[in-house]
Coordinates of C-alpha atoms in Angstrom, one line a residue:
Chain X
M1 CA -36.8 2.9 13.1
K2 CA -37.0 4.2 9.5
H3 CA -35.2 7.2 8.0
R4 CA -35.5 9.0 4.7
A5 CA -31.9 9.0 3.4
A6 CA -30.5 12.5 2.7
R7 CA -27.9 10.9 0.4
P8 CA -29.2 7.7 -1.1
G9 CA -25.8 6.6 -2.3
T10 CA -24.5 6.1 1.2
H11 CA -27.2 4.0 2.7
V12 CA -26.1 0.5 1.7
S13 CA -22.7 0.5 3.4
A14 CA -24.1 2.1 6.5
D15 CA -26.6 -0.8 6.5
A16 CA -24.2 -3.6 5.9
S17 CA -21.6 -2.4 8.3
A18 CA -23.9 -2.7 11.3
P19 CA -25.3 -6.2 11.4
G20 CA -27.9 -6.5 14.0
G21 CA -28.0 -2.8 14.4
P22 CA -30.8 -0.4 13.5
A23 CA -33.2 -1.1 10.6
A24 CA -32.0 -0.3 7.1
L25 CA -32.7 3.0 5.5
E26 CA -35.3 3.0 2.8
A27 CA -34.8 5.3 -0.2
V28 CA -35.7 5.5 -3.8
P29 CA -32.5 4.8 -5.8
V30 CA -31.2 7.3 -8.3
R31 CA -32.4 6.6 -11.8
H32 CA -29.7 6.6 -14.4
R33 CA -31.6 7.5 -17.6
G34 CA -28.4 8.2 -19.6
R35 CA -27.1 4.8 -18.9
W36 CA -30.3 3.2 -20.0
V37 CA -30.2 5.0 -23.3
A38 CA -26.6 4.0 -23.8
A39 CA -27.4 0.3 -23.0
L40 CA -30.3 0.4 -25.5
A41 CA -28.0 1.8 -28.2
V42 CA -25.5 -1.0 -27.6
L43 CA -28.2 -3.6 -27.8
L44 CA -29.4 -2.1 -31.1
V45 CA -26.0 -2.1 -32.7
A46 CA -25.5 -5.7 -31.5
A47 CA -28.8 -6.8 -33.0
M48 CA -28.0 -5.1 -36.3
A49 CA -24.6 -6.9 -36.5
A50 CA -26.2 -10.2 -35.6
R51 CA -28.9 -9.9 -38.2
S52 CA -26.5 -8.9 -40.9
M53 CA -24.3 -11.9 -40.2
A54 CA -27.3 -14.2 -40.3
V55 CA -28.9 -12.9 -43.5
N56 CA -25.9 -12.1 -45.7
P57 CA -25.3 -15.3 -47.7
R58 CA -21.7 -14.2 -48.6
F59 CA -20.6 -15.1 -45.1
Q60 CA -21.0 -18.7 -46.3
W61 CA -21.3 -20.1 -42.8
D62 CA -21.6 -23.6 -44.2
V63 CA -18.1 -23.3 -45.8
V64 CA -16.8 -21.9 -42.5
G65 CA -18.1 -25.0 -40.7
Q66 CA -16.7 -27.2 -43.4
Y67 CA -13.1 -25.9 -43.0
L68 CA -13.1 -25.1 -39.3
F69 CA -11.9 -28.6 -38.5
D70 CA -10.0 -29.1 -41.7
R71 CA -6.7 -31.0 -41.2
A72 CA -4.6 -28.2 -42.8
I73 CA -6.3 -25.6 -40.6
L74 CA -5.8 -27.6 -37.5
T75 CA -2.1 -28.2 -38.3
G76 CA -1.8 -24.4 -38.9
L77 CA -3.4 -23.8 -35.5
E78 CA -1.0 -26.2 -33.9
R79 CA 2.0 -24.4 -35.5
T80 CA 0.7 -21.1 -34.4
L81 CA 0.5 -22.3 -30.8
E82 CA 4.0 -23.8 -31.1
L83 CA 5.4 -20.6 -32.5
T84 CA 3.7 -18.6 -29.7
V85 CA 5.1 -20.8 -26.9
I86 CA 8.7 -21.0 -28.3
A87 CA 8.9 -17.3 -29.1
M88 CA 7.6 -16.3 -25.7
V89 CA 10.0 -18.7 -23.9
I90 CA 12.9 -17.1 -25.9
G91 CA 11.5 -13.7 -25.2
V92 CA 11.1 -14.2 -21.4
V93 CA 14.5 -15.8 -20.8
L94 CA 16.4 -13.3 -23.0
G95 CA 14.3 -10.5 -21.6
V96 CA 15.3 -11.3 -18.0
V97 CA 18.9 -11.5 -19.0
L98 CA 18.7 -8.1 -20.8
A99 CA 16.8 -6.5 -17.9
V100 CA 19.5 -7.7 -15.4
M101 CA 22.2 -6.5 -17.8
R102 CA 20.5 -3.1 -18.1
L103 CA 20.7 -2.7 -14.4
S104 CA 24.4 -3.6 -14.2
P105 CA 26.7 -0.9 -12.9
N106 CA 29.1 -1.7 -15.8
P107 CA 28.2 0.9 -18.5
V108 CA 29.2 -1.4 -21.4
V109 CA 27.0 -4.2 -20.2
A110 CA 24.1 -1.9 -19.5
G111 CA 24.7 -0.1 -22.8
G112 CA 24.7 -3.4 -24.7
S113 CA 21.3 -4.1 -23.4
W114 CA 20.1 -0.6 -24.2
V115 CA 21.3 -0.9 -27.8
Y116 CA 19.6 -4.3 -28.2
V117 CA 16.2 -2.9 -27.0
W118 CA 16.7 0.2 -29.1
F119 CA 17.2 -1.8 -32.3
F120 CA 14.6 -4.5 -31.8
R121 CA 11.9 -2.2 -30.6
G122 CA 12.8 0.4 -33.2
T123 CA 12.3 -1.7 -36.3
P124 CA 9.0 -3.4 -37.3
V125 CA 8.8 -7.1 -36.5
L126 CA 7.7 -7.7 -40.1
V127 CA 11.0 -6.3 -41.3
Q128 CA 12.9 -8.4 -38.8
L129 CA 11.1 -11.5 -40.0
L130 CA 11.9 -10.8 -43.6
F131 CA 15.5 -10.0 -42.6
W132 CA 16.0 -13.3 -40.9
N133 CA 14.4 -15.1 -43.8
F134 CA 16.8 -13.6 -46.2
L135 CA 19.9 -13.9 -43.9
S136 CA 21.6 -16.2 -46.4
A137 CA 21.9 -13.2 -48.8
L138 CA 24.0 -11.4 -46.2
Y139 CA 25.9 -14.4 -44.8
P140 CA 25.9 -17.3 -47.3
R141 CA 27.8 -19.5 -44.8
L142 CA 27.3 -19.5 -41.0
S143 CA 30.0 -20.9 -38.8
L144 CA 30.7 -21.4 -35.1
G145 CA 34.2 -21.1 -33.7
V146 CA 36.6 -19.0 -31.7
P147 CA 36.1 -15.3 -32.3
F148 CA 38.8 -14.1 -34.8
G149 CA 40.1 -17.7 -34.5
P150 CA 39.6 -21.1 -36.1
T151 CA 36.1 -22.3 -37.2
L152 CA 34.6 -25.4 -35.5
V153 CA 31.3 -25.9 -37.3
S154 CA 30.1 -24.4 -40.5
G155 CA 27.1 -24.7 -42.7
S156 CA 25.1 -23.2 -45.5
A157 CA 22.8 -20.4 -44.3
T158 CA 20.0 -21.5 -46.6
A159 CA 20.1 -24.9 -45.0
L160 CA 20.2 -23.6 -41.4
I161 CA 17.8 -20.8 -41.7
T162 CA 14.5 -22.4 -42.6
T163 CA 11.3 -20.5 -42.5
W164 CA 10.7 -22.0 -39.1
T165 CA 14.1 -20.8 -37.7
A166 CA 13.5 -17.4 -39.3
A167 CA 10.1 -17.2 -37.7
I168 CA 11.4 -18.2 -34.3
L169 CA 14.3 -15.8 -34.4
G170 CA 12.3 -12.9 -35.7
L171 CA 9.5 -13.3 -33.2
G172 CA 11.6 -14.4 -30.2
L173 CA 14.4 -11.8 -30.5
N174 CA 11.8 -9.0 -31.0
E175 CA 9.8 -10.2 -28.0
A176 CA 12.9 -10.2 -25.8
A177 CA 13.3 -6.4 -26.3
Y178 CA 9.7 -5.8 -25.0
M179 CA 10.1 -8.4 -22.2
A180 CA 13.3 -6.7 -21.1
E181 CA 11.5 -3.5 -20.5
I182 CA 8.7 -5.3 -18.7
V183 CA 11.1 -7.2 -16.4
R184 CA 13.1 -4.1 -15.7
A185 CA 10.0 -2.2 -14.7
G186 CA 9.1 -5.2 -12.4
I187 CA 12.5 -5.2 -10.8
L188 CA 12.5 -1.4 -10.3
S189 CA 9.0 -1.7 -8.7
V190 CA 10.4 -3.6 -5.7
D191 CA 11.2 -1.4 -2.8
E192 CA 15.0 -0.8 -2.3
G193 CA 14.6 -1.6 1.3
Q194 CA 13.9 -5.2 0.4
A195 CA 17.3 -5.6 -1.3
E196 CA 19.0 -3.8 1.6
A197 CA 17.4 -6.0 4.2
A198 CA 18.5 -9.1 2.3
Q199 CA 22.0 -7.8 1.8
A200 CA 22.2 -6.9 5.5
L201 CA 21.5 -10.6 6.2
G202 CA 24.5 -11.6 4.1
L203 CA 22.9 -12.6 0.8
T204 CA 25.0 -12.0 -2.3
R205 CA 23.6 -9.8 -5.1
L206 CA 22.6 -12.9 -7.1
Q207 CA 20.8 -14.4 -4.1
V208 CA 19.0 -11.2 -3.5
L209 CA 17.8 -11.1 -7.1
R210 CA 16.7 -14.7 -7.0
H211 CA 15.0 -15.0 -3.6
I212 CA 13.8 -11.5 -2.9
V213 CA 13.6 -9.2 -5.9
L214 CA 12.3 -11.4 -8.7
P215 CA 9.6 -13.2 -6.8
Q216 CA 8.2 -9.8 -5.8
A217 CA 8.7 -8.4 -9.3
M218 CA 6.4 -11.1 -10.6
R219 CA 3.3 -9.3 -9.5
V220 CA 4.2 -6.4 -11.8
I221 CA 5.7 -8.6 -14.6
I222 CA 2.8 -11.2 -15.0
P223 CA 0.0 -9.0 -16.3
P224 CA 1.9 -7.4 -19.2
T225 CA 3.5 -10.7 -20.0
G226 CA 0.0 -12.2 -20.4
N227 CA -0.8 -9.3 -22.7
E228 CA 2.4 -10.0 -24.6
T229 CA 1.5 -13.7 -25.0
I230 CA -1.9 -12.8 -26.4
S231 CA -0.4 -10.3 -28.7
M232 CA 2.3 -12.8 -29.8
L233 CA -0.4 -15.3 -30.7
K234 CA -1.8 -12.8 -33.2
T235 CA 1.6 -11.5 -34.3
T236 CA 2.5 -15.1 -35.4
S237 CA 0.2 -14.5 -38.4
L238 CA 2.9 -12.1 -39.8
V239 CA 5.0 -15.2 -40.4
S240 CA 2.6 -16.0 -43.3
V241 CA 4.6 -13.5 -45.4
I242 CA 7.7 -15.7 -45.3
G243 CA 5.7 -18.8 -46.2
Y244 CA 5.6 -20.7 -43.0
A245 CA 2.2 -22.6 -42.9
E246 CA 0.8 -21.4 -39.6
L247 CA -2.9 -20.8 -39.1
L248 CA -3.3 -17.8 -41.4
Y249 CA -1.1 -19.1 -44.2
A250 CA -2.9 -22.5 -44.0
A251 CA -6.1 -20.6 -44.7
Q252 CA -4.5 -18.6 -47.4
I253 CA -3.3 -21.7 -49.2
I254 CA -6.8 -23.1 -49.2
Y255 CA -8.6 -19.9 -50.4
S256 CA -6.0 -19.3 -53.1
R257 CA -7.2 -22.6 -54.5
T258 CA -11.0 -22.4 -53.8
Y259 CA -11.5 -18.6 -53.9
Q260 CA -13.6 -18.9 -50.7
T261 CA -11.6 -16.1 -49.1
I262 CA -14.1 -14.7 -46.6
P263 CA -15.2 -18.0 -45.0
L264 CA -11.6 -19.2 -44.6
L265 CA -10.5 -15.9 -43.0
I266 CA -13.5 -16.3 -40.7
A267 CA -12.5 -19.9 -39.8
A268 CA -9.0 -18.6 -39.0
A269 CA -10.4 -15.7 -37.0
I270 CA -12.5 -18.1 -35.0
W271 CA -9.5 -20.1 -34.0
Y272 CA -7.5 -17.0 -33.1
L273 CA -10.5 -15.9 -30.9
V274 CA -10.8 -19.2 -29.2
A275 CA -7.0 -19.3 -28.4
T276 CA -6.9 -15.7 -27.2
S277 CA -10.0 -16.3 -25.0
V278 CA -8.4 -19.3 -23.4
L279 CA -5.3 -17.2 -22.7
T280 CA -7.3 -14.4 -21.3
V281 CA -9.0 -16.7 -18.8
G282 CA -5.6 -18.1 -17.9
Q283 CA -4.1 -14.6 -17.5
Y284 CA -7.0 -13.6 -15.2
H285 CA -6.3 -16.4 -12.9
L286 CA -2.5 -15.9 -12.9
E287 CA -3.1 -12.2 -12.0
R288 CA -5.4 -13.1 -9.1
R289 CA -2.8 -15.6 -7.9
F290 CA 0.2 -13.3 -8.0
G291 CA -1.9 -10.3 -6.7
R292 CA -2.6 -12.1 -3.4
G293 CA -2.1 -9.9 -0.4
S294 CA -1.4 -6.8 -2.4
S295 CA -4.9 -5.4 -2.6
R296 CA -7.9 -5.9 -0.3
N297 CA -10.5 -6.0 -3.1
Q298 CA -9.7 -8.2 -6.0
A299 CA -11.0 -7.1 -9.3
A300 CA -14.3 -8.8 -10.1
T301 CA -14.9 -10.7 -13.4
M302 CA -17.5 -9.4 -15.8
V303 CA -19.8 -12.2 -14.8
Q304 CA -19.5 -11.3 -11.2
R305 CA -20.3 -7.7 -12.0
L306 CA -23.4 -8.6 -14.0
R307 CA -24.6 -10.8 -11.2
A308 CA -23.9 -8.1 -8.6
S309 CA -25.8 -5.6 -10.7
F310 CA -28.9 -7.8 -10.9
A311 CA -28.7 -8.7 -7.2
G312 CA -28.5 -5.0 -6.4
R313 CA -31.4 -4.1 -8.7
N314 CA -33.8 -6.6 -7.1
G315 CA -32.9 -5.3 -3.6
R316 CA -31.9 -1.7 -3.5
G317 CA -30.4 -0.9 -6.9
A318 CA -27.2 0.0 -5.3
G319 CA -24.9 -2.9 -6.2
A320 CA -24.7 -1.6 -9.8
T321 CA -23.5 1.8 -8.7
G322 CA -20.7 0.3 -6.5
S323 CA -17.1 0.7 -7.3
G324 CA -17.1 -2.3 -9.5
G325 CA -15.3 -4.6 -7.0
A326 CA -16.5 -7.9 -5.8
G327 CA -16.7 -6.3 -2.4
A328 CA -19.2 -3.7 -3.6
G329 CA -21.3 -6.3 -5.2
G330 CA -21.3 -8.5 -2.1
V331 CA -22.3 -5.5 0.0
G332 CA -25.2 -4.9 -2.3
G333 CA -26.3 -8.5 -2.0
V334 CA -26.1 -8.5 1.8
G335 CA -28.0 -5.3 1.9
A336 CA -30.8 -6.8 -0.2
A337 CA -31.0 -9.9 1.9
R338 CA -31.1 -7.9 5.1
A339 CA -33.7 -5.6 3.7
E340 CA -36.0 -8.6 3.3
E341 CA -35.5 -9.7 6.9
H342 CA -36.4 -6.4 8.3
R343 CA -39.6 -6.0 6.4
Chain I
M1 CA 41.1 9.0 0.0
T2 CA 42.8 8.9 3.3
V3 CA 42.5 5.7 5.2
T4 CA 44.9 5.0 7.9
G5 CA 46.3 1.6 8.8
A6 CA 44.4 -1.3 10.1
S7 CA 42.9 -0.9 13.5
A8 CA 45.0 -1.5 16.6
H9 CA 41.7 -1.6 18.5
G10 CA 41.2 -5.3 18.0
T11 CA 39.0 -5.5 21.0
A12 CA 36.5 -2.8 20.1
A13 CA 33.2 -4.0 18.5
V14 CA 33.1 -0.9 16.4
H15 CA 35.9 1.6 15.9
A16 CA 35.5 4.7 13.9
R17 CA 38.0 7.5 13.3
G18 CA 37.4 10.5 11.0
V19 CA 34.7 8.7 8.9
H20 CA 33.5 10.8 6.0
K21 CA 30.7 10.1 3.6
S22 CA 29.3 12.3 0.8
F23 CA 26.3 11.7 -1.5
G24 CA 27.3 13.7 -4.6
R25 CA 27.9 17.3 -3.3
L26 CA 26.1 16.6 0.0
H27 CA 28.7 16.0 2.7
V28 CA 26.8 13.9 5.2
L29 CA 29.5 12.5 7.5
R30 CA 32.3 15.0 8.3
G31 CA 34.6 13.0 10.5
V32 CA 32.8 10.7 12.9
D33 CA 34.9 9.4 15.8
L34 CA 33.3 6.6 17.9
E35 CA 34.1 3.5 19.9
V36 CA 31.8 0.7 20.9
E37 CA 32.9 -2.0 23.3
P38 CA 31.6 -5.6 23.1
S39 CA 28.3 -6.0 25.0
Q40 CA 27.8 -2.3 25.1
V41 CA 24.5 -0.6 24.1
L42 CA 25.2 2.6 22.3
C43 CA 22.4 5.0 21.5
I44 CA 22.8 7.6 18.9
I45 CA 20.5 10.6 19.0
G46 CA 20.3 13.8 16.9
P47 CA 18.2 15.9 14.6
S48 CA 17.2 14.4 11.2
G49 CA 19.8 14.9 8.6
S50 CA 22.6 14.7 11.2
G51 CA 24.0 11.6 9.6
K52 CA 23.1 9.0 12.3
S53 CA 21.4 6.6 9.9
T54 CA 24.1 7.0 7.3
F55 CA 26.7 6.2 9.8
L56 CA 24.8 3.1 10.9
R57 CA 24.6 2.0 7.3
C58 CA 28.3 2.5 6.8
I59 CA 29.0 0.0 9.6
N60 CA 27.6 -2.9 7.5
H61 CA 28.8 -1.4 4.2
L62 CA 25.3 -0.6 2.9
E63 CA 27.0 2.7 2.3
K64 CA 30.7 3.0 1.2
V65 CA 32.9 5.1 3.5
D66 CA 34.7 7.8 1.5
A67 CA 37.5 8.5 4.0
G68 CA 38.6 7.7 7.5
E69 CA 38.8 4.4 9.3
L70 CA 36.0 2.1 10.2
S71 CA 36.4 -1.4 11.6
V72 CA 34.1 -4.0 13.2
H73 CA 35.8 -6.5 15.6
G74 CA 39.1 -5.3 14.4
E75 CA 38.4 -5.9 10.7
L76 CA 38.0 -3.0 8.2
V77 CA 34.6 -2.6 6.7
G78 CA 34.3 -3.1 3.0
Y79 CA 38.1 -3.1 2.5
E80 CA 41.1 -5.3 3.1
Q81 CA 44.6 -4.2 3.8
R82 CA 47.4 -6.0 2.2
G83 CA 50.8 -4.3 2.7
S84 CA 50.2 -0.6 2.6
R85 CA 47.4 -0.8 0.0
L86 CA 43.7 -1.1 0.5
Y87 CA 41.6 -3.4 -1.6
E88 CA 37.9 -3.2 -2.0
L89 CA 36.2 -6.4 -1.0
K90 CA 34.2 -8.5 -3.4
D91 CA 30.5 -8.8 -3.1
R92 CA 30.8 -12.3 -1.7
E93 CA 33.3 -11.2 1.0
V94 CA 31.2 -8.2 2.0
A95 CA 28.2 -10.5 2.3
R96 CA 30.2 -12.9 4.5
K97 CA 31.1 -10.1 6.9
R98 CA 27.6 -8.9 7.0
T99 CA 26.4 -12.2 8.4
E100 CA 28.0 -11.1 11.7
I101 CA 26.1 -7.9 11.8
G102 CA 22.3 -7.8 12.2
M103 CA 20.3 -4.8 11.1
V104 CA 16.8 -3.7 11.9
F105 CA 15.2 -1.0 9.8
Q106 CA 12.8 1.8 10.5
R107 CA 10.3 0.4 8.0
F108 CA 10.8 -3.3 8.9
N109 CA 11.6 -4.4 5.4
L110 CA 10.1 -7.8 6.0
F111 CA 9.9 -9.9 2.8
P112 CA 6.1 -9.6 2.0
H113 CA 6.0 -12.8 -0.1
L114 CA 7.3 -15.0 2.7
T115 CA 5.7 -15.9 6.0
A116 CA 7.1 -14.8 9.3
Q117 CA 8.9 -18.1 9.8
Q118 CA 10.2 -18.1 6.2
N119 CA 11.5 -14.6 6.7
V120 CA 13.5 -15.8 9.7
M121 CA 14.7 -19.0 7.9
L122 CA 15.8 -17.4 4.6
A123 CA 19.3 -16.3 5.5
P124 CA 20.3 -19.3 7.6
V125 CA 19.3 -21.6 4.8
Q126 CA 20.6 -19.6 1.8
V127 CA 23.7 -18.1 3.4
K128 CA 24.8 -20.6 6.0
G129 CA 23.5 -23.6 4.2
E130 CA 21.6 -24.9 7.2
S131 CA 19.0 -27.6 6.6
K132 CA 15.4 -26.4 6.4
A133 CA 14.4 -28.5 9.4
T134 CA 17.1 -27.0 11.6
A135 CA 16.4 -23.5 10.4
A136 CA 12.7 -23.9 10.9
E137 CA 13.1 -25.1 14.4
R138 CA 15.4 -22.2 15.3
A139 CA 13.0 -19.8 13.6
R140 CA 10.2 -21.0 15.8
T141 CA 12.4 -20.6 18.9
L142 CA 13.3 -17.1 17.9
L143 CA 9.7 -16.1 17.1
D144 CA 8.8 -17.5 20.5
R145 CA 11.5 -15.3 22.1
V146 CA 10.0 -12.2 20.5
G147 CA 6.5 -13.3 21.6
L148 CA 5.2 -14.3 18.2
A149 CA 5.2 -18.1 18.3
D150 CA 1.6 -18.2 17.1
K151 CA 2.3 -15.9 14.1
A152 CA 4.9 -18.1 12.4
D153 CA 2.6 -18.8 9.4
A154 CA 1.3 -15.2 9.1
Y155 CA 2.4 -13.0 6.1
P156 CA 3.8 -9.6 7.0
N157 CA 0.7 -7.8 5.8
Q158 CA -1.3 -9.7 8.3
L159 CA 0.8 -8.4 11.2
S160 CA 0.8 -5.1 13.0
G161 CA 3.7 -2.8 12.8
G162 CA 5.0 -3.8 16.2
Q163 CA 4.7 -7.5 15.3
Q164 CA 6.5 -6.9 12.0
Q165 CA 9.4 -5.2 13.7
R166 CA 9.7 -8.1 16.2
V167 CA 9.8 -10.6 13.3
A168 CA 12.5 -8.4 11.8
I169 CA 14.5 -8.6 15.0
A170 CA 14.1 -12.4 15.0
R171 CA 15.2 -12.5 11.4
A172 CA 18.4 -10.6 12.2
L173 CA 19.1 -12.7 15.3
A174 CA 18.7 -15.9 13.2
M175 CA 22.2 -15.3 11.8
Q176 CA 23.6 -15.2 15.3
P177 CA 25.3 -11.8 14.9
K178 CA 27.8 -10.4 17.2
L179 CA 26.5 -6.9 16.7
M180 CA 23.0 -5.5 16.1
L181 CA 22.3 -2.2 14.4
F182 CA 18.9 -0.6 14.9
D183 CA 17.9 2.2 12.6
E184 CA 15.1 4.1 14.3
P185 CA 13.3 0.8 15.0
T186 CA 10.2 2.4 16.6
S187 CA 9.8 5.6 14.5
A188 CA 7.3 4.0 12.1
L189 CA 5.1 2.5 14.8
D190 CA 1.9 3.7 16.3
P191 CA 2.6 4.9 19.9
E192 CA 0.9 2.0 21.6
L193 CA 3.1 -0.5 19.7
V194 CA 6.4 1.1 20.6
G195 CA 6.6 -0.6 24.0
E196 CA 6.5 -4.2 22.7
V197 CA 9.5 -3.6 20.4
L198 CA 11.5 -1.8 23.1
D199 CA 10.8 -4.6 25.5
V200 CA 12.4 -7.1 23.0
M201 CA 15.4 -4.8 22.6
R202 CA 15.8 -4.4 26.4
D203 CA 15.9 -8.2 26.8
L204 CA 18.5 -8.4 24.1
A205 CA 20.6 -5.8 25.8
A206 CA 20.3 -7.6 29.1
E207 CA 21.6 -10.8 27.4
G208 CA 24.8 -8.9 26.5
M209 CA 24.3 -8.2 22.8
T210 CA 26.4 -5.4 21.4
M211 CA 23.9 -2.9 20.0
I212 CA 24.0 0.4 18.3
V213 CA 20.6 2.1 18.3
V214 CA 19.7 5.2 16.4
T215 CA 16.6 6.3 18.2
H216 CA 14.3 9.1 19.4
E217 CA 13.2 7.1 22.4
M218 CA 15.1 9.0 25.2
G219 CA 13.5 6.8 27.8
F220 CA 15.1 3.7 26.2
A221 CA 18.4 5.5 25.8
R222 CA 18.4 6.4 29.5
E223 CA 17.4 3.0 30.9
A224 CA 18.9 0.5 28.5
G225 CA 21.8 2.4 27.0
D226 CA 25.4 2.1 28.3
A227 CA 26.5 5.1 26.3
L228 CA 24.9 8.0 24.4
V229 CA 26.1 9.9 21.4
F230 CA 24.6 13.1 20.1
M231 CA 25.3 13.7 16.4
D232 CA 24.7 16.9 14.5
A233 CA 25.8 18.0 11.0
G234 CA 27.8 14.9 10.4
V235 CA 29.9 14.8 13.5
V236 CA 29.7 13.5 17.1
V237 CA 29.0 16.6 19.2
E238 CA 28.8 15.0 22.6
A239 CA 29.2 11.5 24.0
G240 CA 29.0 10.1 27.5
A241 CA 26.8 8.2 29.9
P242 CA 23.1 8.5 28.9
R243 CA 21.9 9.9 32.2
A244 CA 24.7 12.5 32.3
V245 CA 24.3 13.7 28.8
L246 CA 20.5 13.8 29.0
A247 CA 20.5 15.6 32.3
N248 CA 23.4 17.9 31.9
P249 CA 24.3 18.4 28.2
R250 CA 27.5 20.4 27.9
H251 CA 27.2 21.6 24.3
E252 CA 24.8 24.3 23.2
R253 CA 23.6 22.2 20.2
T254 CA 22.9 19.2 22.5
K255 CA 21.0 21.5 24.9
S256 CA 18.8 23.0 22.2
F257 CA 18.1 19.6 20.6
L258 CA 17.1 18.1 24.0
S259 CA 15.0 21.0 24.9
K260 CA 12.9 20.3 21.8
V261 CA 12.5 16.5 22.3
L262 CA 12.3 16.1 26.0

């Protein structure tokens, strides 16, 4: 039994949904000429860029290679990663506290959180970094003691605020303001009925937050937190202005001596790319883990989509036109296999 | 705020006199009077917006009563009387009182990140401090009782609406409440799934559980209910034996409501 499909776009799902049913429809797939032109244009631009990078001697790839594993550069990379981790930990912990404060019924507590976020999101992180670095100009001595009472510990601000502490404070406190909003959005995304059901069982507010609300808020909190981490990794390069020798500053120190500016910036950029790529892969897997049960079709990776696209082209050319989900690709694949059987 | 002295009705499971509740300018409850005896099954019917659900939520203090007297097993809900003054209860004390009142919601409100068994175990472990082994064993017994022994490890989104609601009932029973509140437990279910939930509720009623059921299931109210209350516009319009009220409503409003739903 063979039909000519009236609407070619619909035949694959009809086919795949009826295993062992009637023979598959056969139809000429729609040709997407515009897409082919666009794909060729992309390839052309990529080829031009690749050629330029290969033939322009000023890239000095040999110098890049020479410094890529330089001890100073690797130490810088290590410090960049350290800054990222510590600043994010401060950001997440303080962010959760600020988010919970913001949702407090007490207007002073909620208002305090609002002012914090307003200030730290409203001023550039670069200005905050410089500010922390020059804190000793504002408070020459820092002390710990009873408010408006006796002092317990005291020390010189210049000694306490090193470039490292300034970097950690600047990045961490700024990040907390962004994380506070992310966590708050996550908490608000959890259906009110969840908290009510937990309260009705006799859980206290804190128990409801810990056992019911926060675990469910994670699904909403994780993806932007991953973005924030990747963004933080790059933002740490701002710390170079206060003279902390992280990755970018390490490269700057070398090229200020050797004048090989471009190759060293490329070496630094390569390491930033490697680190963000690793984080991106990690984020992707975290999202899939926390997204379990929330959607039927999990987003496919780019590799899966390419594979699905080719599988579809060999068979029916329909996989590529699917909705971009792994499910659509799979259907295309099954359709192709079944088409072979029936011939 | 006018709240009269502590209840003299120590024996009543729920005792309400002139209960008022407003949401901003919306006056939802306008003096609800009601009495539920232990082991009684009371069904509340009425048009939407009549305040039935709000009243139910007042009973376990999910909503705060604005005026009137509301007590459960002789204790005021959400307040404590010392001398002639009323004191609002702390979060922890409210939570402790809620452990004696089970509640089942229209939209189930199972915790989606926990399995059926974990849903049932959560409160006994976290609130009563039971060991996980004891709680797990009881959870399985309760799931068996609602006919879902084989679904203990299923997550809520793998269960049908009727199954989810039965897990929700098991979850409420895990705290061994003296009183169960049902807020339109079958309204969100496909028609063919309503029966399985009502069966569980009938069993519970037969075992002598005190129940207040806000429902549109007149059949359930007639067969399983000991008393029926018709609410409209924030007050109890008519109360009595279910068969009598359903067959011979005395008030015009009850008549016109029943003529639409029966």
